[in-house]
Short mmCIF file of C-alpha atoms in Angstrom, two decimals:
data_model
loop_
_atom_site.label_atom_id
_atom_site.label_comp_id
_atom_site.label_asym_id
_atom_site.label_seq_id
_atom_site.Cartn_x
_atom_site.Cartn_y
_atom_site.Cartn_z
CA UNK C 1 49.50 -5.73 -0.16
CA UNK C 2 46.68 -5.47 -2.58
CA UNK C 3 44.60 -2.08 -2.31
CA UNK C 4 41.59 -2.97 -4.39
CA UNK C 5 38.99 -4.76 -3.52
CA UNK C 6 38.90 -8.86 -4.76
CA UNK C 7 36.05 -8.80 -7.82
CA UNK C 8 34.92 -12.09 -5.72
CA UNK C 9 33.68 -10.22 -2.59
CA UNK C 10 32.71 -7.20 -4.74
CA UNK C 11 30.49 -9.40 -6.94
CA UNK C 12 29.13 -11.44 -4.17
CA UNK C 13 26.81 -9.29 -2.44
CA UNK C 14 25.33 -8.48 -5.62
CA UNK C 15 25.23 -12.21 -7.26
CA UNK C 16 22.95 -12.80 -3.87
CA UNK C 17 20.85 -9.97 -4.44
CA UNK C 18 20.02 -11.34 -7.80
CA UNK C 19 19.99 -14.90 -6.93
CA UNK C 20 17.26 -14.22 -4.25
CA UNK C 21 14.75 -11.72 -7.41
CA UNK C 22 15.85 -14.96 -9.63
CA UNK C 23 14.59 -17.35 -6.54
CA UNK C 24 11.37 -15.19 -5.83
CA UNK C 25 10.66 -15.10 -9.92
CA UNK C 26 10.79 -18.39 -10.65
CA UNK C 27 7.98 -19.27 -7.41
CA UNK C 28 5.98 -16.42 -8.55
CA UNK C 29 6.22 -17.91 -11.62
CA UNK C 30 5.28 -21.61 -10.30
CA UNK C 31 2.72 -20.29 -8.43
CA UNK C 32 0.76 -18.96 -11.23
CA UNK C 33 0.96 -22.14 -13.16
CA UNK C 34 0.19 -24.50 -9.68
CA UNK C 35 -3.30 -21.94 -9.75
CA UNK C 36 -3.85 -22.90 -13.60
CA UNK C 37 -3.41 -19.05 -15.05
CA UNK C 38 0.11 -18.91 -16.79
CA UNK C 39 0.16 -19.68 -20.77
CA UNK C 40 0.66 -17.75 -23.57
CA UNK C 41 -2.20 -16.45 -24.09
CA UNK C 42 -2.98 -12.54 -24.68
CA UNK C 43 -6.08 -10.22 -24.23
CA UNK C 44 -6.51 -6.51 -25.82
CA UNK C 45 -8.70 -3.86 -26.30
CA UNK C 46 -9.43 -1.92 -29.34
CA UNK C 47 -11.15 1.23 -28.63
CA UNK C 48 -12.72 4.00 -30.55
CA UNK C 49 -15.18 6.84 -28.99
CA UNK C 50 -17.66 5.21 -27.12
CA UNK C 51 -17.01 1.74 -28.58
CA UNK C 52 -14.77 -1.40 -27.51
CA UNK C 53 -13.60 -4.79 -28.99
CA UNK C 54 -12.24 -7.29 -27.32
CA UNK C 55 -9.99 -9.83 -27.92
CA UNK C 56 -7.69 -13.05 -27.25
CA UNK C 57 -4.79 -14.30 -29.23
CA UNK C 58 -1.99 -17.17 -28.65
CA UNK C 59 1.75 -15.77 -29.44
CA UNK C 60 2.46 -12.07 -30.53
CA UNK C 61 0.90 -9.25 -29.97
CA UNK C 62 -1.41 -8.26 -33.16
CA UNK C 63 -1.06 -4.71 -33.04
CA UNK C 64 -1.12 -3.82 -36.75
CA UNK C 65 -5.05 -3.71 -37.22
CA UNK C 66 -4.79 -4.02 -40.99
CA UNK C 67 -2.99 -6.99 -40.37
CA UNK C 68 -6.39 -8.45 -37.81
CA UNK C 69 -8.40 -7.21 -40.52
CA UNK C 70 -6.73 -9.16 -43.37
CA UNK C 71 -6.65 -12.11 -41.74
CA UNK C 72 -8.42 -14.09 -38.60
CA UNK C 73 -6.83 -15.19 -36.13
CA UNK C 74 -7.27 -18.89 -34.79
CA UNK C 75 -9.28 -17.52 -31.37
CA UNK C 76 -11.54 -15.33 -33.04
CA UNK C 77 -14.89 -16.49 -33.98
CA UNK C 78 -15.87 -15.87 -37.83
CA UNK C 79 -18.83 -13.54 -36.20
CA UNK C 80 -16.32 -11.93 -34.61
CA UNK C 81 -13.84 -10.76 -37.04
CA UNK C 82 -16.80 -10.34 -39.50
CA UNK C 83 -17.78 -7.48 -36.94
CA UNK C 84 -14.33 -6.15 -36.47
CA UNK C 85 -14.03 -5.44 -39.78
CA UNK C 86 -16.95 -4.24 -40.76
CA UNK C 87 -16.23 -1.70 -37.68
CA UNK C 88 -12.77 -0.74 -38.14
CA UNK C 89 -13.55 -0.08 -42.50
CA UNK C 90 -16.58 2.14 -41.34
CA UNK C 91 -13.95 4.48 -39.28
CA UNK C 92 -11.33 4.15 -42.29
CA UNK C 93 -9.03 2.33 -39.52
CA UNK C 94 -8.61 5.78 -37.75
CA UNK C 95 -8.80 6.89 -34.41
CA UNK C 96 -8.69 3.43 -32.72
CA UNK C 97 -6.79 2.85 -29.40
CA UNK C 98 -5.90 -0.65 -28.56
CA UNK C 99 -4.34 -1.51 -25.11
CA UNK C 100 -3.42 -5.12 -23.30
CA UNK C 101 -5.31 -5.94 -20.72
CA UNK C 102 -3.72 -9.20 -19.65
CA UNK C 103 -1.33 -11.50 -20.82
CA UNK C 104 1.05 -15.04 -20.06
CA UNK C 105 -2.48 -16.37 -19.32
CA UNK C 106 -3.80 -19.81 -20.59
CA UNK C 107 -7.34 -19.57 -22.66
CA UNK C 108 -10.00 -20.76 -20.00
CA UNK C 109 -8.59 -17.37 -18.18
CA UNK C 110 -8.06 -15.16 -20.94
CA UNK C 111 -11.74 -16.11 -22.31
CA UNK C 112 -13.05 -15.39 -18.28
CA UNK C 113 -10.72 -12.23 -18.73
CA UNK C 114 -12.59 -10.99 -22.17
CA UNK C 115 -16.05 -11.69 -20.62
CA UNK C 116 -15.48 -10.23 -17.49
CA UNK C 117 -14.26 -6.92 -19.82
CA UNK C 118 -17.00 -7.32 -22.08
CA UNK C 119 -19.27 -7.19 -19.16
CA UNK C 120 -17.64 -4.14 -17.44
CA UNK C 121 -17.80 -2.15 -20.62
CA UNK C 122 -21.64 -2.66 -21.22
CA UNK C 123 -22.28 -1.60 -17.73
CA UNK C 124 -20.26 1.40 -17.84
CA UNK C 125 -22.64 2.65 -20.82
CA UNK C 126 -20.03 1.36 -23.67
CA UNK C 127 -21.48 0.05 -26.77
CA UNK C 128 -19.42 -3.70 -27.51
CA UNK C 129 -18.69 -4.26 -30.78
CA UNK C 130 -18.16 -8.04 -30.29
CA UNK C 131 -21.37 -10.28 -31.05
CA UNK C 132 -23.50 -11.71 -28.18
#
């Protein structure tokens, strides 16, 4: 006579829990690239006072803004890193926030993302620090 309970029937309930997230994941997941928005594609904010960059990158996150200062990234425009830097040396690189505001997203819908953004802030009274 065996008290405990068999790890089989212990584990199963819980195995079935996770196979169903796993199950739900992976057509969320398939969903989002059947409607054309999964990738690996990033887009962030870099905020100081009443001013606002914005910007897309492919891979890691570029948080170190000495690092997006040194060098451009692929997906930035020469105007627009010429601008970034330029703004972030006249603030002596302090005081900046910088948040993500979407990301796993190909480029057609991070660009739409940064646009849409870039649009918001000017309305809102914002002054954009990324060309026209």
């Amino acid at each position: 006579m065996n008290f405990f309970k068999s790890t089989e029937t212990s584990k199963s309930p819980r195995a079935a829990a996770q196979n169903v997230l796993r199950q739900k994941r992976l057509a969320h997941e398939q969903a989002q690239k059947d409607a054309g928005v999964w990738g690996d594609m990033a887009v962030g904010q870099i905020v100081a006072e009443n001013k606002v960059f914005m910007h897309h990158w492919k891979g890691n996150a570029l948080t170190d803004l000495f690092v997006l200062a040194g060098k451009k990234p692929r997906e930035m425009t020469p105007a627009e890193h010429e601008a970034l830097v330029a703004w972030l040396k006249s603030r002596a690189y302090e005081g900046f926030t910088q948040s993500l505001v979407a990301w796993n997203i190909n480029e057609g819908e991070a660009l739409r993302v940064k646009n849409e953004h870039l649009e918001k802030h000017r309305s809102n009274g914002l002054e954009v620090i990324n060309p026209a």
